[in-house]
Coordinates of C-alpha atoms in Angstrom, one line a residue:
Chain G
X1 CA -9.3 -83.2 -22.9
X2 CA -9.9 -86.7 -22.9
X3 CA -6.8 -89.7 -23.7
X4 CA -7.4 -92.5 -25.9
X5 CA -5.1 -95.6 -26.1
X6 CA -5.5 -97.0 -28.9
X7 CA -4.6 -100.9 -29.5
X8 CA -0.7 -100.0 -28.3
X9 CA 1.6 -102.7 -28.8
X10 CA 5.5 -101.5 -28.3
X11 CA 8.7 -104.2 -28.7
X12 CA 11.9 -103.7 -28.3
X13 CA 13.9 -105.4 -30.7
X14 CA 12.2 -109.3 -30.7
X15 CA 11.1 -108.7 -27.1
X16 CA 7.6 -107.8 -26.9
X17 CA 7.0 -105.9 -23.9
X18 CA 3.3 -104.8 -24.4
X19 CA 0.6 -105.3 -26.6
X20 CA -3.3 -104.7 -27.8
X21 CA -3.6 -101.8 -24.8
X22 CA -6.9 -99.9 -24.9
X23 CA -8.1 -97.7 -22.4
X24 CA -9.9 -94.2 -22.0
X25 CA -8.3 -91.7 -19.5
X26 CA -11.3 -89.5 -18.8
X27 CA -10.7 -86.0 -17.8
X28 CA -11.0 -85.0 -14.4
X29 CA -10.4 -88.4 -13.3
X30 CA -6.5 -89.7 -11.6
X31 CA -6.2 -93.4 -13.4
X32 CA -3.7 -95.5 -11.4
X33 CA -1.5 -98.4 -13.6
X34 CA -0.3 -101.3 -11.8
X35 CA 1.6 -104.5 -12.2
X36 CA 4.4 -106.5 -11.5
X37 CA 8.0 -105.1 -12.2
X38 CA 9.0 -105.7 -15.9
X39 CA 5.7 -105.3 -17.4
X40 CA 5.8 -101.7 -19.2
X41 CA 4.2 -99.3 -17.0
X42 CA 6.9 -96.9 -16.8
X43 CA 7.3 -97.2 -20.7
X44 CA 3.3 -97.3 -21.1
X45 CA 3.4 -93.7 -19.6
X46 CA 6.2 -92.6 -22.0
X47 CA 4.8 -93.8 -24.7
X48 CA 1.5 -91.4 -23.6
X49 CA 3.4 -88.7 -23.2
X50 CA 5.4 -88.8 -26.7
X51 CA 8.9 -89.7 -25.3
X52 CA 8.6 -92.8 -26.8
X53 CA 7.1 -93.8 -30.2
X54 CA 5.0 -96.9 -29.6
X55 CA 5.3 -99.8 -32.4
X56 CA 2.2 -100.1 -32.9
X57 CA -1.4 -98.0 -32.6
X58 CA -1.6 -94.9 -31.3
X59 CA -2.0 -91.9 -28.4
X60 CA -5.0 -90.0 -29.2
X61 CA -5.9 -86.8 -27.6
X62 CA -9.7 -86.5 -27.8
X63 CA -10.8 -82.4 -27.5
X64 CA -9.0 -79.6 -27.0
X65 CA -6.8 -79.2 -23.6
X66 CA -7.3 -75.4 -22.4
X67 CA -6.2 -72.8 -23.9
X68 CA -3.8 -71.6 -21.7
X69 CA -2.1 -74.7 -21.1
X70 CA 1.5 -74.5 -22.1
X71 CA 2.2 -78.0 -21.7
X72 CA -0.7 -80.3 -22.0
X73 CA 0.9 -83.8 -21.1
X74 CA 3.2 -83.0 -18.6
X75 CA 5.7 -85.7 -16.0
X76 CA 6.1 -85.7 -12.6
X77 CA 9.5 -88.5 -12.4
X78 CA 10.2 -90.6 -9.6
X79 CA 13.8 -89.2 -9.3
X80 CA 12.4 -85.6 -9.3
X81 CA 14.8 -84.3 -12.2
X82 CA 15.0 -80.5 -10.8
X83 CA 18.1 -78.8 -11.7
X84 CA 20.7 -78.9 -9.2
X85 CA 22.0 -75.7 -10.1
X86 CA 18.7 -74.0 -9.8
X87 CA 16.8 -72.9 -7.5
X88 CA 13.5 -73.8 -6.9
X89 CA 11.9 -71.0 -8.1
X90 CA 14.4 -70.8 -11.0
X91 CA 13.5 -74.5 -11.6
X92 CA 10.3 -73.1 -12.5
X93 CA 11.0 -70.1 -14.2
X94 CA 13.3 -71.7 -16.6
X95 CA 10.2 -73.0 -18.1
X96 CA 7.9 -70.5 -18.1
X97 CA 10.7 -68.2 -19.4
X98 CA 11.0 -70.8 -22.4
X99 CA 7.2 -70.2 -22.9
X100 CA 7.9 -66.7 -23.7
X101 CA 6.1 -65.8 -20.4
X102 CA 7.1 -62.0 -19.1
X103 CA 8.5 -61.7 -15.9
X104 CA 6.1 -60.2 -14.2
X105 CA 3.5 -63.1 -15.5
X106 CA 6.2 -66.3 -14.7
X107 CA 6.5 -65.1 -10.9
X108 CA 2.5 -64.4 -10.5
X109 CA 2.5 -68.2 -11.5
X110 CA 5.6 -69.6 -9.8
X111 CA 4.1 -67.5 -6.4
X112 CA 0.8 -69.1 -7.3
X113 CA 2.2 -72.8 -7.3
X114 CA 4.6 -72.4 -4.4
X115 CA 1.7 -71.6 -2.3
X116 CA -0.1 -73.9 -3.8
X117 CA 2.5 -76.6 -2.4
X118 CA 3.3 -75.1 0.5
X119 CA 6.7 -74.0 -0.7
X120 CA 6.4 -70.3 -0.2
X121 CA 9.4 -70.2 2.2
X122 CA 11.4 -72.4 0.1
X123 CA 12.0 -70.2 -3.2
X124 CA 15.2 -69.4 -2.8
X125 CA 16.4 -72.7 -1.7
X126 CA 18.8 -75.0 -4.1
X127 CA 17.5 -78.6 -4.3
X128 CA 20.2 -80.3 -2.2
X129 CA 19.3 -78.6 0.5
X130 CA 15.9 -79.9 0.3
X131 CA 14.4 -83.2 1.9
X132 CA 13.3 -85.8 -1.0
X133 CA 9.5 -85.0 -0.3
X134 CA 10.1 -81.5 -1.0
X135 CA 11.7 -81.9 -3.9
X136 CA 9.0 -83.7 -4.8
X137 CA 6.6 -81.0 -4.2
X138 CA 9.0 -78.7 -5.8
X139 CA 8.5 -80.9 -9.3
X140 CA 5.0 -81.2 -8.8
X141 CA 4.9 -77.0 -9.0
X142 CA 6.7 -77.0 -11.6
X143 CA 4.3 -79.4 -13.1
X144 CA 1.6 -77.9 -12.3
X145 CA 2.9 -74.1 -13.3
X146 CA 2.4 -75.2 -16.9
X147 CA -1.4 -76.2 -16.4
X148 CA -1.2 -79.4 -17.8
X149 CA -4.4 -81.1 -19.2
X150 CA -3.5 -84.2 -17.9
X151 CA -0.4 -85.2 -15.7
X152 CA 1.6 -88.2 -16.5
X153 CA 3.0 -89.0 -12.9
X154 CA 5.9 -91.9 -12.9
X155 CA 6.4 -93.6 -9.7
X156 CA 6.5 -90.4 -7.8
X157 CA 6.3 -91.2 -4.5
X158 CA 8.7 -94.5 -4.6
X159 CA 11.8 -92.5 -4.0
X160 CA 10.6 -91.5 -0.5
X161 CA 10.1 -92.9 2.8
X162 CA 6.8 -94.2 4.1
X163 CA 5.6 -91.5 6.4
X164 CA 6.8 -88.4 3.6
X165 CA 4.7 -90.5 1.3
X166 CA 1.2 -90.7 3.3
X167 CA 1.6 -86.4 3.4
X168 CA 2.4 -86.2 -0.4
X169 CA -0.2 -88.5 -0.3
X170 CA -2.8 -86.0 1.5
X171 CA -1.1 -83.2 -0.5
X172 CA -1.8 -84.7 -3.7
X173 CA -5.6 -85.2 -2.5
X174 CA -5.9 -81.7 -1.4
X175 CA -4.6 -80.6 -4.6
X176 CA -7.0 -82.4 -6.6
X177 CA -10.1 -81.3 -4.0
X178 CA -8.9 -78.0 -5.0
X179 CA -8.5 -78.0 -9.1
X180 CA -9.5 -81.6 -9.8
X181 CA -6.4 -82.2 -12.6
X182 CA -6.6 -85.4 -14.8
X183 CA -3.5 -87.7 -14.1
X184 CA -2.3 -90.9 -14.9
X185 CA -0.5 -92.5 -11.9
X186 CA 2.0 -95.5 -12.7
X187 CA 3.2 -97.3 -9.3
X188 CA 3.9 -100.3 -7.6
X189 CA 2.5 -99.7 -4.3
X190 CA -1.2 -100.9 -4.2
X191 CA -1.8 -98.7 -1.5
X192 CA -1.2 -95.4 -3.3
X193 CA -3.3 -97.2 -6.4
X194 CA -6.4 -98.0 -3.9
X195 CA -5.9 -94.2 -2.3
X196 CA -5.3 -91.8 -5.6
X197 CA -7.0 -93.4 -7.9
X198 CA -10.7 -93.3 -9.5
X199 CA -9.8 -96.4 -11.6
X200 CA -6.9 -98.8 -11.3
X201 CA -5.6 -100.7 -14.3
X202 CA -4.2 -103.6 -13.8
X203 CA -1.5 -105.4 -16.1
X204 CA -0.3 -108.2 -16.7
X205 CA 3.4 -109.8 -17.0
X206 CA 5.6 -109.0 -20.2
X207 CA 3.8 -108.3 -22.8
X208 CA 2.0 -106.7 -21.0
X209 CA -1.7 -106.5 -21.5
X210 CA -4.7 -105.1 -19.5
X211 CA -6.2 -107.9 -17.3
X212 CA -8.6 -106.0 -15.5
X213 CA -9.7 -102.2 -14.7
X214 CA -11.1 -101.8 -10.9
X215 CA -13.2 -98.9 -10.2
X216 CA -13.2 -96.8 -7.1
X217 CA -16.5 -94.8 -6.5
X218 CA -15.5 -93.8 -3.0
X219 CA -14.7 -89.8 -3.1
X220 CA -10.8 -89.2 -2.7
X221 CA -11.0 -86.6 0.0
X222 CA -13.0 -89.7 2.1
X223 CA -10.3 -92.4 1.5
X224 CA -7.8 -92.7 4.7
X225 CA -4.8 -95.1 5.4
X226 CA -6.5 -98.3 6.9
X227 CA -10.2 -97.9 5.3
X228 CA -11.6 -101.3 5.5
X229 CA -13.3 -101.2 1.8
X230 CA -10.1 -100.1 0.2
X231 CA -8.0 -102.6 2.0
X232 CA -10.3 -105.1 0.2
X233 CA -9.8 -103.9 -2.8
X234 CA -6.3 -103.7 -2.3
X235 CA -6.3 -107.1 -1.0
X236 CA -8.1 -107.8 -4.7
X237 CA -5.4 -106.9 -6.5
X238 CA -2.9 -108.3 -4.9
X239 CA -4.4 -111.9 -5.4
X240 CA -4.6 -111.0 -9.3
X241 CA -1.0 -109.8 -9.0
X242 CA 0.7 -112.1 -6.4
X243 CA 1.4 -115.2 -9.3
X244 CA 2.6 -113.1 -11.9
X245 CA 4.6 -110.6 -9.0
X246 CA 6.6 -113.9 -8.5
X247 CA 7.2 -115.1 -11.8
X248 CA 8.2 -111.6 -12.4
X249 CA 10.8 -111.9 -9.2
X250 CA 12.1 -114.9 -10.6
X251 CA 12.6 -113.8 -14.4
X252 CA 16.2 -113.6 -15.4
X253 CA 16.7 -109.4 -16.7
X254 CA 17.6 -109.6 -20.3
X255 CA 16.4 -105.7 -21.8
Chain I
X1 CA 40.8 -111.2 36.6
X2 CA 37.8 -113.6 36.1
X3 CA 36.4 -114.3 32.6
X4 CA 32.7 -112.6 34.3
X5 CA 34.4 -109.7 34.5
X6 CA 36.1 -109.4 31.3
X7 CA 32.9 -110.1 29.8
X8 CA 31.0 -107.6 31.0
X9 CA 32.2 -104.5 30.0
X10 CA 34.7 -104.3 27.1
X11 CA 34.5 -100.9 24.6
X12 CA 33.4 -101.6 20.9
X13 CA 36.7 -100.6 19.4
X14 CA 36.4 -98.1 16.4
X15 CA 37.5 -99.0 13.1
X16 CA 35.7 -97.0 10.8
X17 CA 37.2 -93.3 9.7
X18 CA 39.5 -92.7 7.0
X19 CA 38.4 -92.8 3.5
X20 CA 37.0 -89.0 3.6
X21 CA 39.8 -86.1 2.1
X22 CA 39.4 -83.5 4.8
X23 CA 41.2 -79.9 4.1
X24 CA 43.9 -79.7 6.1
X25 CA 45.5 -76.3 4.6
X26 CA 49.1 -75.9 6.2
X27 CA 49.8 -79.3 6.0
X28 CA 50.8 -78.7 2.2
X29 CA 53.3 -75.6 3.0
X30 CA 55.0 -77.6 5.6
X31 CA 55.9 -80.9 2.8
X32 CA 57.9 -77.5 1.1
X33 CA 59.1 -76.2 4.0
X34 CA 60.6 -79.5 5.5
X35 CA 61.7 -80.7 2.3
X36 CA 63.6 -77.3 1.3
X37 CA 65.2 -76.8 4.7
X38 CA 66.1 -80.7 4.1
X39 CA 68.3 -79.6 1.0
X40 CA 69.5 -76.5 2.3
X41 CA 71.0 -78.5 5.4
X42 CA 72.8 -81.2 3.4
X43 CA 74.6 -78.9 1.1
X44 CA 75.4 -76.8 4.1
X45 CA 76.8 -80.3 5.7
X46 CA 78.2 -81.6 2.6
X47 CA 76.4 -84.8 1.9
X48 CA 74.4 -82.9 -0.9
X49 CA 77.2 -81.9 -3.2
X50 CA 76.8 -78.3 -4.3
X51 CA 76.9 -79.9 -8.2
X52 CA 73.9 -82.0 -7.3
X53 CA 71.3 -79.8 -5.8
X54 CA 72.2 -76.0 -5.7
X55 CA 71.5 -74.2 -2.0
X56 CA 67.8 -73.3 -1.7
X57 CA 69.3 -70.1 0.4
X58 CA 71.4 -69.1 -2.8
X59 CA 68.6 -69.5 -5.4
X60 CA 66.7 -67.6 -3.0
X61 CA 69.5 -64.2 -3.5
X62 CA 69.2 -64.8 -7.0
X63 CA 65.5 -64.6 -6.8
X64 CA 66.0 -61.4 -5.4
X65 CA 68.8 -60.3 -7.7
X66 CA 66.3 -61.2 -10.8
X67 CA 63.8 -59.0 -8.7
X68 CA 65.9 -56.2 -7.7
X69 CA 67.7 -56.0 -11.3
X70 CA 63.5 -55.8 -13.3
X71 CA 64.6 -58.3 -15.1
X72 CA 61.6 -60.9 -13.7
X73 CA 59.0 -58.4 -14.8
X74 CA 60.7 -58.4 -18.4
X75 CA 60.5 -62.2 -18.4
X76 CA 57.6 -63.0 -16.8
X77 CA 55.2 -61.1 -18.7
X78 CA 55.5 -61.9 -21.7
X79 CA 55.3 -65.4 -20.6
X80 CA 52.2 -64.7 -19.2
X81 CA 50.7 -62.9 -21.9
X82 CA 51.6 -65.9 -24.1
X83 CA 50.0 -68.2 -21.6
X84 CA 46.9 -66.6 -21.6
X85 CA 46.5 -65.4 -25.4
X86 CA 47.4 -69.3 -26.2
X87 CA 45.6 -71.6 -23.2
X88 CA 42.2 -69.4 -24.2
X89 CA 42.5 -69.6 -27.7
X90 CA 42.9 -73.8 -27.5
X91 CA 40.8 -73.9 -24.4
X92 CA 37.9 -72.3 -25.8
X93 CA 38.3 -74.1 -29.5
X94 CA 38.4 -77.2 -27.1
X95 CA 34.9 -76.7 -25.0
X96 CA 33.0 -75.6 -28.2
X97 CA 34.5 -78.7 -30.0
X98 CA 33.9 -81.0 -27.3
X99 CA 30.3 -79.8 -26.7
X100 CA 29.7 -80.1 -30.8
X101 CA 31.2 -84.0 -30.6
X102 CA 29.0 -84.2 -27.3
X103 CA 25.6 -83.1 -29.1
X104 CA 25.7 -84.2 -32.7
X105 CA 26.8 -88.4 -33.5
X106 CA 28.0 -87.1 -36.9
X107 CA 30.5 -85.0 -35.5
X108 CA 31.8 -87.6 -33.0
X109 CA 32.1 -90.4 -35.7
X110 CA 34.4 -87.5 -37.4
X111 CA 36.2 -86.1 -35.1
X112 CA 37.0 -88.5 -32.0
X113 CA 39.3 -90.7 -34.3
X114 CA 41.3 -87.5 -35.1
X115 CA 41.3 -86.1 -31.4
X116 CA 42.6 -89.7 -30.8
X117 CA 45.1 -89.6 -33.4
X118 CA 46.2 -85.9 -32.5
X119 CA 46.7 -86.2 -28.8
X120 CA 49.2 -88.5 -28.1
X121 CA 51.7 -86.8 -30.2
X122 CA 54.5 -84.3 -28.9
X123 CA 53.4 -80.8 -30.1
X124 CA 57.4 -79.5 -29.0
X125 CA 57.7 -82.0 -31.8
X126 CA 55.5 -79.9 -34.2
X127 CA 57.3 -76.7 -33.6
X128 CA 59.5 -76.3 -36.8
X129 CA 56.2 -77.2 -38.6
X130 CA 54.3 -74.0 -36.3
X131 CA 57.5 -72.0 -37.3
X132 CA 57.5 -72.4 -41.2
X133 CA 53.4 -71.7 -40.9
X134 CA 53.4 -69.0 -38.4
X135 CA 56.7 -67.0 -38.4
X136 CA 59.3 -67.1 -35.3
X137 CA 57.5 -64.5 -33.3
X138 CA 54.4 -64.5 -31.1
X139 CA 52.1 -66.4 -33.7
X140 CA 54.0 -69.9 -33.7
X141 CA 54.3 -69.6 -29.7
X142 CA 50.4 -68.9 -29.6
X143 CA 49.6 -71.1 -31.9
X144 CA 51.7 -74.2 -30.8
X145 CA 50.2 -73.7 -27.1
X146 CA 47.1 -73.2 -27.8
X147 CA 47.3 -76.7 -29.8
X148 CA 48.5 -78.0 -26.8
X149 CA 45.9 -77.2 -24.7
X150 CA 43.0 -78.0 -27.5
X151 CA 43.0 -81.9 -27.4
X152 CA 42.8 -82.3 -23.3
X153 CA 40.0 -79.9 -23.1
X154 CA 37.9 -81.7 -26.5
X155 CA 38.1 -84.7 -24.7
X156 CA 37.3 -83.6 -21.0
X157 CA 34.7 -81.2 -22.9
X158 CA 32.3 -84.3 -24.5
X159 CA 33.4 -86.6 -21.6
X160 CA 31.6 -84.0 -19.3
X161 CA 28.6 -84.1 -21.8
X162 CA 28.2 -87.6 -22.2
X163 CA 27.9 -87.6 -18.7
X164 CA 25.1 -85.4 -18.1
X165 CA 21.9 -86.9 -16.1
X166 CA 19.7 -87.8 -19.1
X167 CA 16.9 -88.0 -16.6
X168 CA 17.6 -84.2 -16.6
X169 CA 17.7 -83.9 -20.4
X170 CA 14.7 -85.7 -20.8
X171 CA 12.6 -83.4 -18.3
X172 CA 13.5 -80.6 -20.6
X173 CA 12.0 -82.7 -23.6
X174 CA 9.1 -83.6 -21.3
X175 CA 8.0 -79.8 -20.5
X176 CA 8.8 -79.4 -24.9
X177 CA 11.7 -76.9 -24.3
X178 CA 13.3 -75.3 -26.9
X179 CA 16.9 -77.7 -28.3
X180 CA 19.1 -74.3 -27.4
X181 CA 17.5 -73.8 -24.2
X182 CA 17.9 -77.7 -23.3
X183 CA 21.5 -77.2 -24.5
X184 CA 22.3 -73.8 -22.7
X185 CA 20.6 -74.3 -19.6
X186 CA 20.6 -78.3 -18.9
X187 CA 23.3 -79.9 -21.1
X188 CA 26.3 -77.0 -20.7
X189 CA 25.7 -76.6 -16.3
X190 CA 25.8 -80.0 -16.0
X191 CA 29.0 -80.5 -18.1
X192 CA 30.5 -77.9 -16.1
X193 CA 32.2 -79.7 -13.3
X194 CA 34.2 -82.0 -16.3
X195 CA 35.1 -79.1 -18.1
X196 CA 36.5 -77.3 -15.6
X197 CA 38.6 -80.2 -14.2
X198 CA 39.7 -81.2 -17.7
X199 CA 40.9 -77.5 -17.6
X200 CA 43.1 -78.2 -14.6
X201 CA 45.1 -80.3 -16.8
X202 CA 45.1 -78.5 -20.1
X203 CA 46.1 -75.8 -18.2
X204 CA 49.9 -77.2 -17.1
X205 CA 50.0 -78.3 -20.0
X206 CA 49.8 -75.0 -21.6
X207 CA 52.5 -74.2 -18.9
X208 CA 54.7 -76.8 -20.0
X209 CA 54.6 -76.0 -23.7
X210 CA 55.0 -71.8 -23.2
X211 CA 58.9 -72.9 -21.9
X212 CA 59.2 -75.1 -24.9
X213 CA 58.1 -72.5 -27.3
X214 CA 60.0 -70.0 -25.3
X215 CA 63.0 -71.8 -25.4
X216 CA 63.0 -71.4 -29.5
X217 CA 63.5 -68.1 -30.3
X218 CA 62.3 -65.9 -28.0
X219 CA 64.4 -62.9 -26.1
X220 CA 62.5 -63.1 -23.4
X221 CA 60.5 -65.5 -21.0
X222 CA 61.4 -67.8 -18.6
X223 CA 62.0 -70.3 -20.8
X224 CA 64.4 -68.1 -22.6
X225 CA 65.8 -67.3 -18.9
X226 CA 65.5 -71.1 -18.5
X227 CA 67.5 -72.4 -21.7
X228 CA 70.3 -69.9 -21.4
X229 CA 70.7 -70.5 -17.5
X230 CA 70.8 -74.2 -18.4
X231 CA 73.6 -73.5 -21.0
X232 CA 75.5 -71.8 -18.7
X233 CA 75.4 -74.6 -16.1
X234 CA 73.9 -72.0 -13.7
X235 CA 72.0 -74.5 -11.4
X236 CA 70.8 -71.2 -9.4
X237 CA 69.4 -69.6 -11.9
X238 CA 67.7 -72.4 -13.5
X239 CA 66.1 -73.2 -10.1
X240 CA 64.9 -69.9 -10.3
X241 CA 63.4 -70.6 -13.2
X242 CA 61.7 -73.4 -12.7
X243 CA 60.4 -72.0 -9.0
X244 CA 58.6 -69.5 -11.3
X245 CA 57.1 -71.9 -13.4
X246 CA 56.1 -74.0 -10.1
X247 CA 54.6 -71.2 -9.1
X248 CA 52.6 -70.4 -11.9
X249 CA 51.3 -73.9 -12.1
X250 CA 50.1 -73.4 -8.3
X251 CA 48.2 -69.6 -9.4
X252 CA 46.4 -71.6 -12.3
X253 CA 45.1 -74.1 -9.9
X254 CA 43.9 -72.1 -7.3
X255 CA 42.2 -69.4 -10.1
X256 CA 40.0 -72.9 -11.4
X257 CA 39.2 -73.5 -7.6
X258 CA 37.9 -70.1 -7.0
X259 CA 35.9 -70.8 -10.2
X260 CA 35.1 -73.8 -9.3
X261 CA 34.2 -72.8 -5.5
X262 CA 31.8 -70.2 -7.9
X263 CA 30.4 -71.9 -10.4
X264 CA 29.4 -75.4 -8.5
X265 CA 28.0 -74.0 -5.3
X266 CA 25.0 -76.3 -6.0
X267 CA 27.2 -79.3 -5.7
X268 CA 26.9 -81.5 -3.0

């Protein structure tokens, strides 16, 4: 199942935060969004995912997604939003159980997706006693228990250290070597754009619109931290961004 | 002493600490303890007159009179029974009010100015009224605690709501659950901790309106044992009395803690 953006335009009250968007997100492929702070992507991605009705144009969904996927446009959020009272393999099951899933099929695909993340030994576990990359991994099973068609991932890694992030970033490779999965990935950090993704939109300040798409041809499972072509292309966007980046800094927050 | 050598080697003095409750169990006995053997040591010496304070050592024999006589298990439970049938009546009304003003905006643009308009008035006040409407016996008692402990709990109830992590509500929209399961499994846990320590307070409150129910018409109970102590100008008894009531104030609390101590293991 393929996306289709559609000429999206979305305002809040007089303040127009984003407009004329048009982009294909081809499946099988992770599309990156990028831009300064204050320019929609968070609220780009929930518009995608129908959290948010946009103002103007529309989401398409172009073909079918698979017939057993529960939940075909499915979020991974930056602040992990498991249930505290939970544990992680109910955290999962609560869902599945929602789908009408039997038992016996909800823990052949909880055990499935705990191994999956490496999270075998953590089932039983309750998310406070959990580091922040774990929990991480813990929503991106649960993500991924539903079989999404495409994955609608918002800032995940931005709530985690540097050195958790380069092995959810290897994780999140390995994953995709795997089961290639088609994702959009909104973040900030040009480095995770340059590593995860096979295209990288770029936008611009509020209203946001798309100023340029950089494709990445390299394969995923060759990109590694400090690769001299990706560090030029990071450098790339960076100069498109670095103007607006401070503009953006300086903006007075009024929404 | 040269300045070199002062200025060498000097400890970083500490000044952080404090700030963080730490259970320190006994320490709550002993306030009792000290404070009662305080009383019971000026009316032995006379600078507490007997008129003032009764002796903590006599209110203790009439403690044990009451006891030995069977008279405290006449008193006591229906007292309790009343606190129970009455504090779960308005306690449960409460949560499933509170949740409804929580969930639907139609409901709270209804209700909260009433709950507003309800609370702050004395419900001892409203007893004749609960008398005419439910009869002198158990009914009005029920009914006028159970009013009592209604309004606290509505508005700890949708307080405790309104303060669930919406990030967590909107996961469950995210993965399309059902509205009940998003209400029963997201919305209510998370409420949880509010509700229960909205209950703390409903709770002595209930305790403080069963003596005022009790002390209208009612043969026994301690506030019946309360009321005709006071007329009497029996200090000992009515210390008795209100020991009882201190005491059932303390059970409550630690009964929500153990629930508490259940239900939140998850919290942090």
């Amino acid at each position: 199942m393929d996306l289709r953006l559609e000429n999206i335009g979305h305002s809040y009250g007089s303040i127009e935060v984003m407009e004329g968007i048009n982009l294909d997100i081809p499946a099988g492929k992770i599309v990156c969004i990028v831009g300064p702070s204050g320019c929609g992507k968070s609220t780009l991605l929930r518009l995608i995912g129908g959290l948010e009705e946009p103002t103007i144009g529309r989401v398409l969904q172009v073909g079918e997604p698979p017939s057993d996927s529960l939940n075909p446009l499915t979020y991974i959020f930056q602040d992990f939003a498991l249930l505290p009272w939970r544990t992680v393999e109910n955290n999962i099951s609560l869902i599945l159980k929602d789908y009408g899933l039997s038992d016996v099929e909800a823990e052949a695909i909880i055990s499935d997706v705990l191994s999956r993340t490496k999270l075998t030994d953590f089932r039983k576990a309750l998310p406070k006693q959990l580091s922040g990359g774990m929990k991480q991994r813990v929503a991106i099973s649960r993500a991924l228990a539903v079989n999404p068609a495409v994955m609608l991932m918002d800032e995940p890694l931005s709530a985690l250290d540097s050195q958790t992030r380069e092995l959810l970033i290897d994780d999140l490779i390995n994953l995709w070597k795997r089961k290639p999965f088609t994702a959009i990935y909104v973040t900030h950090n040009l480095n995770e754009a340059v590593r995860l993704g096979h295209s990288i939109v770029v936008l611009s300040r509020r209203p946001g619109k798309i100023r340029e798409i950089i494709e990445i041809v390299k394969p995923l499972a060759e990109r590694g931290l400090g690769d001299a072509d990706l560090d030029a292309k990071q450098k790339h966007l960076w100069n498109l961004m670095r103007e607006e980046a401070m503009a953006a800094d300086q903006e007075l927050i009024d929404v | 002493m040269s300045d070199a050598k002062q200025q060498t080697a000097r400890t970083v003095e500490f000044r952080g600490g404090g700030f963080t409750p730490q259970s320190k169990r006994w320490i709550g006995l002993v306030t009792f303890i000290v404070l009662i053997i305080g009383v019971e040591i000026g009316t032995r010496m006379g600078f507490i007159s007997n008129l003032t304070v009764p002796r903590p050592s006599d209110v203790f024999a009439t403690f044990v009179e009451l006891w030995n006589s069977g008279l405290l298990w006449k008193h006591l439970l229906p007292s309790v029974i009343r606190l129970v049938i009455g504090a779960s009546i308005g306690a449960s009304f409460g949560i499933c009010v509170g949740v409804m003003i929580g969930l639907f905006s139609l409901v709270r643009a209804g209700l909260v100015p009433l709950v507003a308009a309800i609370f702050p008035i004395p419900k001892i006040a409203l007893l004749p009224l609960f008398v005419i409407w439910f009869g002198i016996d158990e009914m009005s008692k029920y009914a006028l605690i159970a009013f009592g402990t209604f309004t606290p709990t509505v508005v700890a109830t949708y307080g405790a709501v309104d303060n669930v992590d919406r990030s967590l509500i909107r996961m469950g929209q995210s993965f399309s659950l059902s509205w009940s399961t998003i209400v029963s499994k997201i919305v209510l846990p998370g409420a949880m901790p509010g509700i229960l320590s909205g209950l703390r307070i409903s709770l002595a409150i209930a305790i403080i309106l069963l003596v005022a129910a009790e002390m209208l018409g009612a043969e026994y109970g301690i506030g019946a044992y309360i009321l005709e102590a006071g007329s009497l100008y029996d200090l000992e008894r009515l210390f008795v009395g209100v020991v009882i009531l201190s005491i059932m104030g303390v059970c409550v609390s630690a009964l929500i803690s153990i629930v508490e101590k259940r239900l939140l293991m998850w919290r942090i």
